[in-house]
mmCIF file of C-alpha atoms and ligand atoms in Angstrom:
data_model
loop_
_atom_site.group_PDB
_atom_site.id
_atom_site.type_symbol
_atom_site.label_atom_id
_atom_site.label_comp_id
_atom_site.label_asym_id
_atom_site.label_seq_id
_atom_site.Cartn_x
_atom_site.Cartn_y
_atom_site.Cartn_z
ATOM 1 C CA MET A 26 124.762 91.150 125.262
ATOM 2 C CA ALA A 27 126.198 92.332 122.045
ATOM 3 C CA GLU A 28 126.857 88.680 120.916
ATOM 4 C CA ARG A 29 123.376 87.501 121.709
ATOM 5 C CA MET A 30 120.106 88.813 120.395
ATOM 6 C CA ASN A 31 116.453 88.225 120.572
ATOM 7 C CA LEU A 32 115.072 87.829 116.977
ATOM 8 C CA VAL A 33 111.780 86.932 115.370
ATOM 9 C CA GLU A 34 112.851 85.891 111.947
ATOM 10 C CA VAL A 35 115.664 85.670 109.255
ATOM 11 C CA PHE A 36 114.872 85.417 105.670
ATOM 12 C CA SER A 37 115.813 86.255 102.111
ATOM 13 C CA SER A 38 113.433 88.452 99.924
ATOM 14 C CA VAL A 39 113.325 91.742 98.179
ATOM 15 C CA GLN A 40 112.671 95.161 99.519
ATOM 16 C CA GLY A 41 109.226 96.115 99.541
ATOM 17 C CA GLU A 42 109.194 99.629 100.550
ATOM 18 C CA GLY A 43 110.922 103.055 99.976
ATOM 19 C CA ILE A 44 113.387 104.028 97.473
ATOM 20 C CA HIS A 45 115.122 100.856 97.278
ATOM 21 C CA VAL A 46 112.033 98.941 96.552
ATOM 22 C CA GLY A 47 112.764 95.676 94.447
ATOM 23 C CA GLU A 48 116.398 95.254 95.523
ATOM 24 C CA SER A 49 117.395 91.930 96.894
ATOM 25 C CA THR A 50 117.500 91.996 100.842
ATOM 26 C CA LEU A 51 118.291 89.904 103.801
ATOM 27 C CA PHE A 52 115.907 90.541 106.526
ATOM 28 C CA VAL A 53 116.879 90.158 110.282
ATOM 29 C CA ARG A 54 113.842 90.972 112.321
ATOM 30 C CA PHE A 55 114.493 92.094 116.001
ATOM 31 C CA ALA A 56 112.077 91.414 118.798
ATOM 32 C CA GLY A 57 110.452 93.925 120.855
ATOM 33 C CA CYS A 58 108.777 97.257 120.113
ATOM 34 C CA ASP A 59 107.805 100.264 122.422
ATOM 35 C CA LEU A 60 105.227 101.739 119.993
ATOM 36 C CA ARG A 61 101.787 100.681 119.006
ATOM 37 C CA CYS A 62 100.847 101.632 115.475
ATOM 38 C CA ARG A 63 97.240 101.152 114.479
ATOM 39 C CA TRP A 64 98.224 99.423 111.324
ATOM 40 C CA CYS A 65 101.025 97.322 112.558
ATOM 41 C CA ASP A 66 101.244 94.162 110.512
ATOM 42 C CA SER A 67 103.699 92.428 112.940
ATOM 43 C CA PRO A 68 102.317 92.439 116.417
ATOM 44 C CA GLY A 69 104.094 89.241 116.948
ATOM 45 C CA THR A 70 107.199 91.407 117.131
ATOM 46 C CA TRP A 71 106.164 93.482 120.106
ATOM 47 C CA GLN A 72 107.310 91.297 122.843
ATOM 48 C CA PRO A 73 110.585 89.137 123.080
ATOM 49 C CA SER A 74 110.156 85.906 121.472
ATOM 50 C CA ALA A 75 110.907 82.253 122.621
ATOM 51 C CA HIS A 76 112.109 81.152 119.168
ATOM 52 C CA CYS A 77 113.478 82.758 115.939
ATOM 53 C CA GLU A 78 112.339 81.547 112.681
ATOM 54 C CA ILE A 79 115.243 81.163 110.282
ATOM 55 C CA GLU A 80 114.915 80.385 106.401
ATOM 56 C CA THR A 81 117.083 77.496 105.532
ATOM 57 C CA ALA A 82 117.798 78.219 101.790
ATOM 58 C CA ARG A 83 117.455 81.461 99.836
ATOM 59 C CA GLY A 84 113.828 82.221 98.589
ATOM 60 C CA SER A 85 112.803 78.659 99.720
ATOM 61 C CA GLY A 86 110.298 79.785 102.490
ATOM 62 C CA VAL A 87 111.362 76.731 104.391
ATOM 63 C CA ARG A 88 112.143 77.696 107.993
ATOM 64 C CA ARG A 89 113.595 76.166 111.046
ATOM 65 C CA ARG A 90 113.138 77.153 114.652
ATOM 66 C CA GLN A 91 116.059 78.315 116.798
ATOM 67 C CA PRO A 92 115.654 79.154 120.300
ATOM 68 C CA ASN A 93 116.347 82.854 121.572
ATOM 69 C CA PRO A 94 118.572 84.421 122.176
ATOM 70 C CA VAL A 95 120.408 83.796 119.033
ATOM 71 C CA SER A 96 124.253 84.211 119.227
ATOM 72 C CA LEU A 97 126.070 86.395 116.537
ATOM 73 C CA ALA A 98 128.072 83.282 115.504
ATOM 74 C CA ALA A 99 124.707 81.161 114.783
ATOM 75 C CA LEU A 100 123.240 84.287 113.123
ATOM 76 C CA LEU A 101 126.305 84.632 110.703
ATOM 77 C CA GLU A 102 126.195 80.936 109.900
ATOM 78 C CA ALA A 103 122.692 81.239 108.944
ATOM 79 C CA LEU A 104 123.133 84.385 106.839
ATOM 80 C CA GLU A 105 125.932 82.537 104.885
ATOM 81 C CA LEU A 106 123.552 79.629 104.104
ATOM 82 C CA LEU A 107 121.154 82.332 102.790
ATOM 83 C CA GLU A 108 123.880 83.590 100.537
ATOM 84 C CA LEU A 109 124.635 86.823 102.362
ATOM 85 C CA ALA A 110 127.140 88.225 99.719
ATOM 86 C CA ALA A 111 124.710 87.703 96.846
ATOM 87 C CA HIS A 112 122.238 90.225 98.377
ATOM 88 C CA ARG A 113 122.339 94.030 97.675
ATOM 89 C CA TRP A 114 121.303 94.825 101.323
ATOM 90 C CA ILE A 115 120.889 93.289 104.808
ATOM 91 C CA ALA A 116 118.080 95.071 106.651
ATOM 92 C CA LEU A 117 117.968 95.180 110.407
ATOM 93 C CA THR A 118 114.302 95.731 111.034
ATOM 94 C CA GLY A 119 111.709 94.801 113.647
ATOM 95 C CA GLY A 120 109.782 95.353 115.930
ATOM 96 C CA GLU A 121 112.380 98.085 116.838
ATOM 97 C CA PRO A 122 116.080 96.901 116.294
ATOM 98 C CA LEU A 123 117.424 99.996 118.206
ATOM 99 C CA LEU A 124 116.033 98.290 121.402
ATOM 100 C CA GLN A 125 119.059 96.039 121.143
ATOM 101 C CA PRO A 126 121.678 98.597 120.043
ATOM 102 C CA GLU A 127 124.702 96.601 121.205
ATOM 103 C CA ALA A 128 123.463 93.658 118.975
ATOM 104 C CA VAL A 129 122.806 95.952 116.039
ATOM 105 C CA ARG A 130 126.293 97.406 116.404
ATOM 106 C CA ALA A 131 127.902 93.866 116.493
ATOM 107 C CA LEU A 132 126.017 92.725 113.591
ATOM 108 C CA SER A 133 126.749 95.627 111.495
ATOM 109 C CA LEU A 134 130.534 95.265 112.313
ATOM 110 C CA ALA A 135 130.320 91.598 111.533
ATOM 111 C CA VAL A 136 128.893 91.897 108.164
ATOM 112 C CA ARG A 137 130.729 95.016 106.970
ATOM 113 C CA GLY A 138 132.723 94.338 103.849
ATOM 114 C CA ARG A 139 131.162 90.753 103.160
ATOM 115 C CA GLY A 140 128.902 92.079 100.332
ATOM 116 C CA PRO A 141 125.586 93.739 101.252
ATOM 117 C CA ARG A 142 125.043 97.228 102.393
ATOM 118 C CA ILE A 143 123.502 97.723 105.755
ATOM 119 C CA HIS A 144 119.994 99.199 106.051
ATOM 120 C CA LEU A 145 118.822 100.195 109.464
ATOM 121 C CA GLU A 146 114.917 100.241 109.506
ATOM 122 C CA THR A 147 113.721 102.022 112.610
ATOM 123 C CA HIS A 148 110.782 103.867 114.080
ATOM 124 C CA GLY A 149 113.145 106.848 114.360
ATOM 125 C CA LEU A 150 112.793 107.680 117.942
ATOM 126 C CA ALA A 151 115.599 106.018 119.724
ATOM 127 C CA VAL A 152 118.093 108.929 119.670
ATOM 128 C CA ASP A 153 120.766 107.571 122.180
ATOM 129 C CA ALA A 154 120.818 104.165 120.691
ATOM 130 C CA LEU A 155 121.202 105.579 117.177
ATOM 131 C CA GLU A 156 124.350 107.456 118.193
ATOM 132 C CA GLN A 157 125.784 103.945 119.181
ATOM 133 C CA VAL A 158 125.275 102.384 115.795
ATOM 134 C CA VAL A 159 124.961 105.170 113.101
ATOM 135 C CA ALA A 160 128.747 104.784 111.984
ATOM 136 C CA GLY A 161 128.202 101.128 111.115
ATOM 137 C CA VAL A 162 125.101 101.425 108.825
ATOM 138 C CA ASP A 163 124.859 102.657 105.085
ATOM 139 C CA LEU A 164 121.165 103.623 105.213
ATOM 140 C CA VAL A 165 118.966 104.900 107.903
ATOM 141 C CA SER A 166 115.414 104.372 107.100
ATOM 142 C CA MET A 167 113.370 106.080 109.538
ATOM 143 C CA ASP A 168 109.511 106.228 110.078
ATOM 144 C CA TRP A 169 107.916 109.678 110.976
ATOM 145 C CA LYS A 170 105.161 108.636 113.342
ATOM 146 C CA LEU A 171 101.891 110.631 113.317
ATOM 147 C CA ALA A 172 99.929 110.821 116.658
ATOM 148 C CA SER A 173 96.586 110.228 114.881
ATOM 149 C CA ASP A 174 97.638 106.587 114.184
ATOM 150 C CA VAL A 175 100.413 105.798 116.750
ATOM 151 C CA ARG A 176 100.951 105.667 120.351
ATOM 152 C CA ARG A 177 103.617 104.584 122.663
ATOM 153 C CA ALA A 178 103.114 101.194 124.364
ATOM 154 C CA ARG A 179 103.026 103.067 127.839
ATOM 155 C CA ASP A 180 100.527 105.496 126.737
ATOM 156 C CA PRO A 181 97.054 105.065 128.215
ATOM 157 C CA SER A 182 94.563 103.882 125.751
ATOM 158 C CA PRO A 183 92.232 105.508 124.449
ATOM 159 C CA GLY A 184 93.112 109.233 124.487
ATOM 160 C CA PRO A 185 95.292 111.757 122.753
ATOM 161 C CA VAL A 186 99.031 111.215 122.656
ATOM 162 C CA GLU A 187 102.012 113.681 122.711
ATOM 163 C CA ASP A 188 103.219 114.017 119.204
ATOM 164 C CA PHE A 189 106.520 112.685 118.017
ATOM 165 C CA HIS A 190 107.858 115.663 116.066
ATOM 166 C CA GLU A 191 110.532 116.812 118.426
ATOM 167 C CA ALA A 192 112.013 113.274 119.111
ATOM 168 C CA HIS A 193 112.051 112.718 115.244
ATOM 169 C CA THR A 194 113.814 115.775 114.447
ATOM 170 C CA ALA A 195 116.504 114.880 117.203
ATOM 171 C CA PHE A 196 116.831 111.453 115.644
ATOM 172 C CA LEU A 197 117.117 112.800 112.215
ATOM 173 C CA LYS A 198 119.875 115.278 113.140
ATOM 174 C CA ILE A 199 121.887 112.111 114.188
ATOM 175 C CA ALA A 200 120.875 109.962 111.125
ATOM 176 C CA ARG A 201 122.324 112.352 108.818
ATOM 177 C CA ALA A 202 125.931 111.026 109.778
ATOM 178 C CA ALA A 203 124.896 107.834 107.689
ATOM 179 C CA PRO A 204 125.642 107.922 103.937
ATOM 180 C CA GLU A 205 122.006 107.596 103.141
ATOM 181 C CA VAL A 206 118.749 108.549 104.955
ATOM 182 C CA GLN A 207 115.273 108.250 103.986
ATOM 183 C CA ILE A 208 112.060 109.039 105.918
ATOM 184 C CA LYS A 209 108.827 107.144 105.470
ATOM 185 C CA VAL A 210 105.531 108.238 106.824
ATOM 186 C CA VAL A 211 102.437 105.809 106.683
ATOM 187 C CA VAL A 212 99.386 107.764 105.460
ATOM 188 C CA THR A 213 95.855 106.609 106.477
ATOM 189 C CA PRO A 214 92.413 108.119 105.947
ATOM 190 C CA ALA A 215 92.887 109.443 109.664
ATOM 191 C CA SER A 216 96.162 111.344 108.834
ATOM 192 C CA GLN A 217 95.937 114.972 109.297
ATOM 193 C CA ALA A 218 97.207 117.571 106.599
ATOM 194 C CA ALA A 219 98.346 119.766 109.613
ATOM 195 C CA GLU A 220 100.493 116.849 111.115
ATOM 196 C CA LEU A 221 102.184 116.419 107.740
ATOM 197 C CA ASP A 222 102.781 120.207 107.383
ATOM 198 C CA THR A 223 104.601 120.028 110.835
ATOM 199 C CA MET A 224 106.565 117.130 109.777
ATOM 200 C CA ALA A 225 107.753 118.786 106.599
ATOM 201 C CA ALA A 226 108.609 122.002 108.564
ATOM 202 C CA CYS A 227 110.827 119.957 110.964
ATOM 203 C CA ILE A 228 112.430 117.856 108.281
ATOM 204 C CA ALA A 229 112.976 121.194 106.181
ATOM 205 C CA ALA A 230 114.840 122.740 109.011
ATOM 206 C CA VAL A 231 117.405 119.921 109.023
ATOM 207 C CA ASP A 232 117.657 118.969 105.317
ATOM 208 C CA ALA A 233 115.002 119.797 102.827
ATOM 209 C CA SER A 234 116.843 117.622 100.170
ATOM 210 C CA LEU A 235 116.185 114.079 101.933
ATOM 211 C CA PRO A 236 113.790 111.885 100.474
ATOM 212 C CA VAL A 237 110.351 111.637 102.034
ATOM 213 C CA ILE A 238 108.078 108.723 101.194
ATOM 214 C CA LEU A 239 104.430 109.044 101.593
ATOM 215 C CA GLN A 240 103.384 105.254 101.912
ATOM 216 C CA PRO A 241 99.595 104.672 101.896
ATOM 217 C CA VAL A 242 98.764 102.336 104.465
ATOM 218 C CA THR A 243 98.157 98.578 103.514
ATOM 219 C CA PRO A 244 94.989 97.718 105.628
ATOM 220 C CA PHE A 245 95.851 95.768 108.513
ATOM 221 C CA GLY A 246 94.719 95.567 112.249
ATOM 222 C CA ALA A 247 92.662 98.507 113.265
ATOM 223 C CA VAL A 248 93.073 100.158 109.836
ATOM 224 C CA ARG A 249 90.683 98.870 107.368
ATOM 225 C CA GLU A 250 90.880 101.557 104.422
ATOM 226 C CA ARG A 251 93.558 102.856 102.314
ATOM 227 C CA PRO A 252 93.669 106.786 101.870
ATOM 228 C CA ARG A 253 92.233 108.194 98.721
ATOM 229 C CA ALA A 254 94.316 109.189 95.900
ATOM 230 C CA GLU A 255 93.233 112.750 96.145
ATOM 231 C CA GLN A 256 94.341 112.784 99.762
ATOM 232 C CA LEU A 257 97.685 111.490 98.802
ATOM 233 C CA LEU A 258 98.059 113.810 95.863
ATOM 234 C CA ALA A 259 97.160 116.868 97.940
ATOM 235 C CA LEU A 260 99.746 115.883 100.574
ATOM 236 C CA GLU A 261 102.318 115.173 97.925
ATOM 237 C CA ALA A 262 101.693 118.749 96.441
ATOM 238 C CA ALA A 263 101.724 120.509 99.858
ATOM 239 C CA LEU A 264 104.913 118.745 101.240
ATOM 240 C CA SER A 265 106.695 119.524 97.950
ATOM 241 C CA CYS A 266 106.273 123.157 98.472
ATOM 242 C CA VAL A 267 108.879 122.713 101.324
ATOM 243 C CA LEU A 268 110.553 119.571 100.566
ATOM 244 C CA GLU A 269 112.545 118.708 97.427
ATOM 245 C CA ASP A 270 112.238 115.039 97.083
ATOM 246 C CA VAL A 271 108.705 113.773 98.063
ATOM 247 C CA ARG A 272 107.488 110.568 96.504
ATOM 248 C CA VAL A 273 104.352 108.417 96.957
ATOM 249 C CA ILE A 274 105.394 104.745 97.003
ATOM 250 C CA PRO A 275 103.147 101.801 98.437
ATOM 251 C CA GLN A 276 104.338 98.640 99.948
ATOM 252 C CA THR A 277 104.895 96.118 96.919
ATOM 253 C CA HIS A 278 105.615 92.889 98.510
ATOM 254 C CA PRO A 279 101.942 92.240 99.742
ATOM 255 C CA LEU A 280 101.101 92.598 95.914
ATOM 256 C CA TYR A 281 103.078 89.222 95.206
ATOM 257 C CA GLY A 282 102.888 87.390 98.512
ATOM 258 C CA ALA A 283 106.402 87.868 99.538
ATOM 259 C CA PRO A 284 107.390 88.123 103.125
HETATM 260 S S1 SF4 B 220 107.045 100.506 115.077
HETATM 261 FE FE1 SF4 B 220 106.741 98.940 113.686
HETATM 262 S S2 SF4 B 220 106.718 97.032 114.882
HETATM 263 FE FE2 SF4 B 220 106.316 98.858 116.281
HETATM 264 S S3 SF4 B 220 104.107 98.940 116.351
HETATM 265 FE FE3 SF4 B 220 104.860 100.487 114.682
HETATM 266 S S4 SF4 B 220 104.681 99.088 112.823
HETATM 267 FE FE4 SF4 B 220 104.572 97.654 114.501
#
């Protein structure tokens, strides 16, 4: 099904997270996710969607509905109307785009050389799928999920869940084949310093120079409070003892109402 994909939305904006914050970006949001993050601000992406909402002109906010699955040809036509070549990045995001690796690969190949660099935004756990697509992307932006705030969709609820460190480490080793990698970890008041210490040790064992972003949660869903500055600063200091490039960067797009 490489030529057909289940999407939630396609729109133009600027990047609101990570080290490329503020750079013009076309977002292609894939449907489906196999995790359940407590703060998830897009639970509408968890299941396949009947329709995809596609912005009709760059920055207009005006959208039309297109039935899923969307063909690659129809998507490329929509991207051209949104001025594909004028953007610095195209972000393949979700949901979890690596649940549709053939579509990610086909889209990456189709837009390569047409202007924007290709940014894969992923939960950082689908190792086999990443191997299929990594040669075609310019930036792998992977999350590092903490078991204090994240569970798999299949996990029983409530109750403790298996941590994600081993799977993330395996994923990171493959991701390093991309020209650029960043690792984001969402920090909530419930995040445990010990979890982040383990994360840092895992990353340092692969490559201590990779940028690691501590992203204070934007309250949403079951998470109602931000972490305190003291918590963030202590984490930044502790992680910087073993990692070379640790940054605290909150989401910026909610500040001015961008999608
Ligand atoms: S991985 Fe992303 S889409 Fe899936 S539950 Fe977490 S925040 Fe939501």
